[in-house]
PDB file of C-alpha atoms in Angstrom:
ATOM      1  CA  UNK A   1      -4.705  11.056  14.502  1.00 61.00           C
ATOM      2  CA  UNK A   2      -5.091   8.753  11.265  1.00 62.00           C
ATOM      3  CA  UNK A   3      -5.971  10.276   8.476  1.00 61.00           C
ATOM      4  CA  UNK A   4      -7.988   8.699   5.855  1.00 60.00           C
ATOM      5  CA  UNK A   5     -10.277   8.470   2.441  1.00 54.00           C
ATOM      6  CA  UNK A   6     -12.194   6.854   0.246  1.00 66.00           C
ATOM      7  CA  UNK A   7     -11.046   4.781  -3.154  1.00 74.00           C
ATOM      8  CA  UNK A   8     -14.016   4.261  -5.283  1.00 78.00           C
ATOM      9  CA  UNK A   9     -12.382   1.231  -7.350  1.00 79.00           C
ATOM     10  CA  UNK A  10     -14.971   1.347  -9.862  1.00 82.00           C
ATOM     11  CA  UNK A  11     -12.828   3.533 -11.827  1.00 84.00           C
ATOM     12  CA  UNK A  12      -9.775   1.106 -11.709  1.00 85.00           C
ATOM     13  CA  UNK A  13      -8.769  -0.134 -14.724  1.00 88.00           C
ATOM     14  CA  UNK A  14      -5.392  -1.735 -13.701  1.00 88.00           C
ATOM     15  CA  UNK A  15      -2.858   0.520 -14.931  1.00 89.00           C
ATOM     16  CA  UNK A  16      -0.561   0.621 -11.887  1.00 87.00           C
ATOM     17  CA  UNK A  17      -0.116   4.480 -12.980  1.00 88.00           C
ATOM     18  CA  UNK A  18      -1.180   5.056  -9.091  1.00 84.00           C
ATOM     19  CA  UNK A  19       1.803   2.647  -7.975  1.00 83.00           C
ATOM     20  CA  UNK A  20       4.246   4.250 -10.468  1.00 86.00           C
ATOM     21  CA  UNK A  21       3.452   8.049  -9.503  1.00 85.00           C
ATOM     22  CA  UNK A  22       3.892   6.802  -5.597  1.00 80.00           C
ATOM     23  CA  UNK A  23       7.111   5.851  -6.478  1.00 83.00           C
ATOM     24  CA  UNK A  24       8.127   8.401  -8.354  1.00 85.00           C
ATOM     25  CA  UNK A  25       6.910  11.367  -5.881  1.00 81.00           C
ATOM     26  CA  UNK A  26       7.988   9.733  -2.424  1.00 77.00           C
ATOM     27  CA  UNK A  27      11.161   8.252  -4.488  1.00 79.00           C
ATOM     28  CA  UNK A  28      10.432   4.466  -3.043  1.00 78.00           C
ATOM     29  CA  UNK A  29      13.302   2.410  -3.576  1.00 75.00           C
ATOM     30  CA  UNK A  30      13.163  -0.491  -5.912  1.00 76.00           C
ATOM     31  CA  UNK A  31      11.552  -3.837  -4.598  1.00 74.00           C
ATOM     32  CA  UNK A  32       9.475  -1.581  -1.982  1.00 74.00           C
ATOM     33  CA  UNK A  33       5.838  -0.647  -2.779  1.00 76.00           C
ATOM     34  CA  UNK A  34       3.633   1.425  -0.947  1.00 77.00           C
ATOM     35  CA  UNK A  35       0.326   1.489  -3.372  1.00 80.00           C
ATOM     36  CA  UNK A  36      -0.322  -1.533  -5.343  1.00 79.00           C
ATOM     37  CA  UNK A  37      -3.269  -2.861  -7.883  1.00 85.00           C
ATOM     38  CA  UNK A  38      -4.968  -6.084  -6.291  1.00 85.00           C
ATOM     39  CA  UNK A  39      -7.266  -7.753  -8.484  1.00 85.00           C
ATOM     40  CA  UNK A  40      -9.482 -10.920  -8.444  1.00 85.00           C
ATOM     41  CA  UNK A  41     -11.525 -12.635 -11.670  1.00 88.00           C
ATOM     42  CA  UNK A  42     -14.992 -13.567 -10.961  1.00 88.00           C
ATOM     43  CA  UNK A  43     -17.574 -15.665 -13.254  1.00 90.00           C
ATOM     44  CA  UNK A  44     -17.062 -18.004 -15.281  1.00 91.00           C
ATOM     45  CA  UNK A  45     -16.249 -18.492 -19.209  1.00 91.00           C
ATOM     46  CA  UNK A  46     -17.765 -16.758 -21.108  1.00 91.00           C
ATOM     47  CA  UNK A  47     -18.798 -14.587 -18.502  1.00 92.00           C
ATOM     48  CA  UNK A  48     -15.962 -13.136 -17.032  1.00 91.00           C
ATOM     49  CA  UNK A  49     -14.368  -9.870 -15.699  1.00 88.00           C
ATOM     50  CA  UNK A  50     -11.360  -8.974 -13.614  1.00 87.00           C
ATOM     51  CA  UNK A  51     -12.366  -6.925 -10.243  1.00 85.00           C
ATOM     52  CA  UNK A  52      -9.267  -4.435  -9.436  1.00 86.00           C
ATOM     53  CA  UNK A  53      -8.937  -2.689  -5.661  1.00 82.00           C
ATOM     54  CA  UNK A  54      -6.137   0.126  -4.968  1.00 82.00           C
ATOM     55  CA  UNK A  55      -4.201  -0.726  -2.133  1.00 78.00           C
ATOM     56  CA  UNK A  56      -1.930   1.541  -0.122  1.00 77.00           C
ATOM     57  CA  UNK A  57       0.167   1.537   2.950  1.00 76.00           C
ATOM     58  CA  UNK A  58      -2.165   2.240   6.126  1.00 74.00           C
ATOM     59  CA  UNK A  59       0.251   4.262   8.326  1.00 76.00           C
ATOM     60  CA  UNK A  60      -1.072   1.662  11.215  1.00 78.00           C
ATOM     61  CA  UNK A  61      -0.176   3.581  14.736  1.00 80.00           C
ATOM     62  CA  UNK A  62       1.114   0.271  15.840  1.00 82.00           C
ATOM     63  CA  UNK A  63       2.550  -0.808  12.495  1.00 80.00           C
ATOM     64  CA  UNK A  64       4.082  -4.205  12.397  1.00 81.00           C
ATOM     65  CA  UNK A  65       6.992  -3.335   9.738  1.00 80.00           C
ATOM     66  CA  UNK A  66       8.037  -0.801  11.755  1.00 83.00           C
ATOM     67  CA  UNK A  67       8.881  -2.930  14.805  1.00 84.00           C
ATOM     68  CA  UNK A  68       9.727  -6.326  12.153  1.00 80.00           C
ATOM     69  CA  UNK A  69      12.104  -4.159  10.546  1.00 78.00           C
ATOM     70  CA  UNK A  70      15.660  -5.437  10.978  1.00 74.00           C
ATOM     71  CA  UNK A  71      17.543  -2.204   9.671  1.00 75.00           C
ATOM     72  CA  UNK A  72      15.295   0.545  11.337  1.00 82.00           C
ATOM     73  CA  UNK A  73      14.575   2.103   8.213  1.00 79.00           C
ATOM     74  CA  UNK A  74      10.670   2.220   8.244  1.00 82.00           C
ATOM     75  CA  UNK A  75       9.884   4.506  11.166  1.00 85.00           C
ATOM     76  CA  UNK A  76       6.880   6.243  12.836  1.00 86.00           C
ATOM     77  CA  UNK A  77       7.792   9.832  12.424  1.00 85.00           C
ATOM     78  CA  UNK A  78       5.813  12.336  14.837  1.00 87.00           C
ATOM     79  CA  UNK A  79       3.040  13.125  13.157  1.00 81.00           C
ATOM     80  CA  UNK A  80       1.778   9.309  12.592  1.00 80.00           C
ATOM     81  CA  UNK A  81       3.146   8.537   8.934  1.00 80.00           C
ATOM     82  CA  UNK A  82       5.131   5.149   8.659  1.00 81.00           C
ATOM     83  CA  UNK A  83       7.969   6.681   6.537  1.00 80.00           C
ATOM     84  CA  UNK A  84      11.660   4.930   5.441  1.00 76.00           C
ATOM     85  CA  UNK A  85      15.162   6.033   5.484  1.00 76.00           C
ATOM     86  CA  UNK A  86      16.847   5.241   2.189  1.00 70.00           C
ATOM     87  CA  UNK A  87      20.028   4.903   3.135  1.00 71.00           C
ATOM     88  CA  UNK A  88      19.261   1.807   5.630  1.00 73.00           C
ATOM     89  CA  UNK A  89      16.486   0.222   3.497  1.00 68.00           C
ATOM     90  CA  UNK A  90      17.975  -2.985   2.079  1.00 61.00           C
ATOM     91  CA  UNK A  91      17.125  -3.745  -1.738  1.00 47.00           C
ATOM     92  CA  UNK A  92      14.318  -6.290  -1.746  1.00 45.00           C
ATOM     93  CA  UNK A  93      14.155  -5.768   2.445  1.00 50.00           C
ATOM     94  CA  UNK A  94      12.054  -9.144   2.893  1.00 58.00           C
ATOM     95  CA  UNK A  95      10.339  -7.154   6.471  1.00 57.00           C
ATOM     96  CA  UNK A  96       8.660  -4.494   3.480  1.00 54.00           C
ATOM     97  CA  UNK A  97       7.610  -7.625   2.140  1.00 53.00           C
ATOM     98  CA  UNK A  98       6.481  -8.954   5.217  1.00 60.00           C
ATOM     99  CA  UNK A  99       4.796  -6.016   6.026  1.00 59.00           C
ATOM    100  CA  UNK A 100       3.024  -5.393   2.782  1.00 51.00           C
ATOM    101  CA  UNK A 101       1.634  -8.876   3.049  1.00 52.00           C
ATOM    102  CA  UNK A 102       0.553  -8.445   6.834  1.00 54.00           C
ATOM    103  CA  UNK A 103      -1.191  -5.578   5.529  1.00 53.00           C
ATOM    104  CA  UNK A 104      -3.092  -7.319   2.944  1.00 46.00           C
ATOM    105  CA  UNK A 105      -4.285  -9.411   5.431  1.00 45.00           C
ATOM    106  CA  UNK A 106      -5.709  -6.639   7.984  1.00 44.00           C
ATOM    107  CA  UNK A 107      -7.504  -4.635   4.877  1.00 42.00           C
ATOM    108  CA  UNK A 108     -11.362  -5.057   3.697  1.00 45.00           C
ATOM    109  CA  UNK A 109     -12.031  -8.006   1.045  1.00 42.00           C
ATOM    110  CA  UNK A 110     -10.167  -6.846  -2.114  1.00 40.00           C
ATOM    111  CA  UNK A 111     -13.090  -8.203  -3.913  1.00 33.00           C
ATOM    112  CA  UNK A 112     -15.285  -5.211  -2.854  1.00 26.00           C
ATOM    113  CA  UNK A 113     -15.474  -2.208  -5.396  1.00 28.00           C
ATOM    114  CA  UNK A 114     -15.623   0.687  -2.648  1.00 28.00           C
ATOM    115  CA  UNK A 115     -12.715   0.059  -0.082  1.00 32.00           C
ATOM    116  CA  UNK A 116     -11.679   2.570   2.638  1.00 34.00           C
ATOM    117  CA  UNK A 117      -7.789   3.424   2.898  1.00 38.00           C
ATOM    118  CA  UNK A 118      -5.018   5.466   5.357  1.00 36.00           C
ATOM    119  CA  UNK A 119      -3.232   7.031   3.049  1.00 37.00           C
ATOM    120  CA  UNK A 120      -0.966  10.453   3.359  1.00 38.00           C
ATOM    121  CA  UNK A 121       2.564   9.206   2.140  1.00 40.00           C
ATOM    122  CA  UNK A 122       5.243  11.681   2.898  1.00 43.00           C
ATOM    123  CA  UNK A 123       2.545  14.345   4.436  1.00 42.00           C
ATOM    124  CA  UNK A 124       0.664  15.063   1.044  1.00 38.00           C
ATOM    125  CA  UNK A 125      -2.422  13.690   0.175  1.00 36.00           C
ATOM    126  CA  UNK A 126      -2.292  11.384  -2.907  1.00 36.00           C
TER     127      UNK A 126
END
């Protein structure tokens, strides 16, 4: 079973406090993100603003970093969460990097202000 909620991004101001508490309560290594701030500009000068969308990992049931990973450390555990081991993740592992981008590609337009995200990191709810 995924699991799964809503991000109204209307609230987003950019802080990256989101990305920073992931971090800090699932202790993701350096150089490995799991929630990130995407954000696009739109108009033109002088009419211009900066559109922000909350991105997160997915927890795919077929997830391509799991399988591109050449350590093992991202696995699928049981219960369908794509979790890491520390102690095999290599600092700046370029497959987390690979996979983060992958992802970006496979989520809604980050230009929308509602998007719809899998997200329960470490079996909590964030």
């Amino acid at each position: 079973m995924n699991y799964g909620f809503v991000i109204d991004n209307r609230n987003c101001i950019g802080c990256h406090a989101c990305t920073v508490a992931c971090k800090a309560e699932h202790d993701v290594p350096i150089g490995v993100n799991r929630t990130w701030v995407k954000y696009v500009e739109k108009g033109q000068f002088p009419d211009t603003r900066r559109v922000f969308s909350v991105m997160r990992c997915n927890h795919c049931e077929y997830a391509p970093c799991v399988d591109i990973c050449p350590t093992q450390a991202l696995y699928l555990r049981p219960d369908g969460i794509v979790d890491f081991n520390n102690d095999r993740c290599m600092a700046a592992n370029p497959a987390l990097r690979l996979a983060l981008m992958m992802l970006s590609t496979l989520t809604p337009n980050h230009t929308l202000l509602l998007s719809v995200t899998t997200v329960r990191i470490g079996g909590c709810w964030t």
